[in-house]
């Protein structure tokens, strides 16, 4: 079996644990995993495929799924045996999209679903994406003290809330508003951010690149465009 095909079958177990379909609903991720592993071990491609999510079935045809199982029976049995011995309990997560904000992540514990995102850290800098979102929020709310906090120390020399306010609410206002709108659109659209050590870059628009640096444990914006 080619590596990509095997990876797709392995990925199907994640789909089956998250959202079972095809009339084969299960009560928990552990039960879904056990049912999926049993179907693989028994060579029942139809039953295993029915335990995958709608999204998985849109990507992978049932005939391809069955063919991959036929082509590598030994590997599939070994995979099934591994799936029957999970290293620990399932960790259930969910994400809810929020218009104009970062998605909110939830995790499920024995008492139910709980918020896991830093939703009240409104101007957080723990990740490059969070720092960029904070920058956009601070501009929108005219929080120049927050903008100043997001500037690397070397670049912040000579800056103050007053100088930022005078410039960004004055002659540069339209430019800054366009900048914030462009960054917001990129963040809302899930623009990728590449991290390399203490540096990060997010391409946005047709030709812009927001550049960030980690300083004293938090992310700051070297150049937003």
mmCIF file of N, CA and C in Angstrom, residues 3 17 32 43 70 74 83-84 87 95 108 112 128 146 158 200 211 220:
data_model
loop_
_atom_site.group_PDB
_atom_site.id
_atom_site.type_symbol
_atom_site.label_atom_id
_atom_site.label_comp_id
_atom_site.label_asym_id
_atom_site.label_seq_id
_atom_site.Cartn_x
_atom_site.Cartn_y
_atom_site.Cartn_z
ATOM 1 N N UNK A 3 2.164 4.926 0.930
ATOM 2 C CA UNK A 3 2.117 5.559 2.242
ATOM 3 C C UNK A 3 0.902 6.464 2.399
ATOM 4 N N UNK A 17 -14.103 8.338 15.261
ATOM 5 C CA UNK A 17 -14.244 8.687 16.670
ATOM 6 C C UNK A 17 -14.958 10.012 16.856
ATOM 7 N N UNK A 32 -16.337 3.808 19.166
ATOM 8 C CA UNK A 32 -16.130 3.975 17.729
ATOM 9 C C UNK A 32 -14.799 3.369 17.312
ATOM 10 N N UNK A 43 -11.640 -7.703 8.203
ATOM 11 C CA UNK A 43 -11.614 -7.473 6.763
ATOM 12 C C UNK A 43 -12.923 -6.976 6.196
ATOM 13 N N UNK A 70 -7.655 -4.560 0.728
ATOM 14 C CA UNK A 70 -7.331 -5.820 0.044
ATOM 15 C C UNK A 70 -5.847 -5.907 -0.291
ATOM 16 N N UNK A 74 -1.939 -7.718 5.726
ATOM 17 C CA UNK A 74 -1.098 -7.856 6.916
ATOM 18 C C UNK A 74 -0.956 -6.519 7.643
ATOM 19 N N UNK A 83 -4.908 -0.366 17.105
ATOM 20 C CA UNK A 83 -6.077 0.433 17.474
ATOM 21 C C UNK A 83 -6.842 -0.184 18.638
ATOM 22 N N UNK A 84 -6.723 -1.493 18.802
ATOM 23 C CA UNK A 84 -7.414 -2.161 19.899
ATOM 24 C C UNK A 84 -6.687 -1.988 21.227
ATOM 25 N N UNK A 87 -3.424 3.972 23.910
ATOM 26 C CA UNK A 87 -2.501 4.310 24.997
ATOM 27 C C UNK A 87 -3.194 4.997 26.162
ATOM 28 N N UNK A 95 -14.589 22.734 18.124
ATOM 29 C CA UNK A 95 -14.265 24.120 17.801
ATOM 30 C C UNK A 95 -15.494 24.808 17.245
ATOM 31 N N UNK A 108 -13.892 18.173 26.376
ATOM 32 C CA UNK A 108 -14.896 17.480 27.184
ATOM 33 C C UNK A 108 -14.215 16.742 28.324
ATOM 34 N N UNK A 112 -18.592 17.408 31.547
ATOM 35 C CA UNK A 112 -19.214 17.993 30.357
ATOM 36 C C UNK A 112 -18.231 18.822 29.551
ATOM 37 N N UNK A 128 1.667 33.761 17.764
ATOM 38 C CA UNK A 128 1.686 34.795 16.724
ATOM 39 C C UNK A 128 0.284 35.203 16.281
ATOM 40 N N UNK A 146 -1.983 49.288 24.186
ATOM 41 C CA UNK A 146 -1.825 47.883 23.814
ATOM 42 C C UNK A 146 -0.956 47.766 22.567
ATOM 43 N N UNK A 158 11.283 55.856 21.665
ATOM 44 C CA UNK A 158 10.791 57.118 21.126
ATOM 45 C C UNK A 158 9.303 57.139 20.865
ATOM 46 N N UNK A 200 8.205 34.528 13.320
ATOM 47 C CA UNK A 200 7.015 34.008 12.642
ATOM 48 C C UNK A 200 6.619 34.972 11.529
ATOM 49 N N UNK A 211 5.396 40.186 10.050
ATOM 50 C CA UNK A 211 6.546 39.547 10.676
ATOM 51 C C UNK A 211 6.515 39.773 12.184
ATOM 52 N N UNK A 220 5.597 39.692 19.572
ATOM 53 C CA UNK A 220 5.439 41.099 19.219
ATOM 54 C C UNK A 220 5.556 41.254 17.704
#
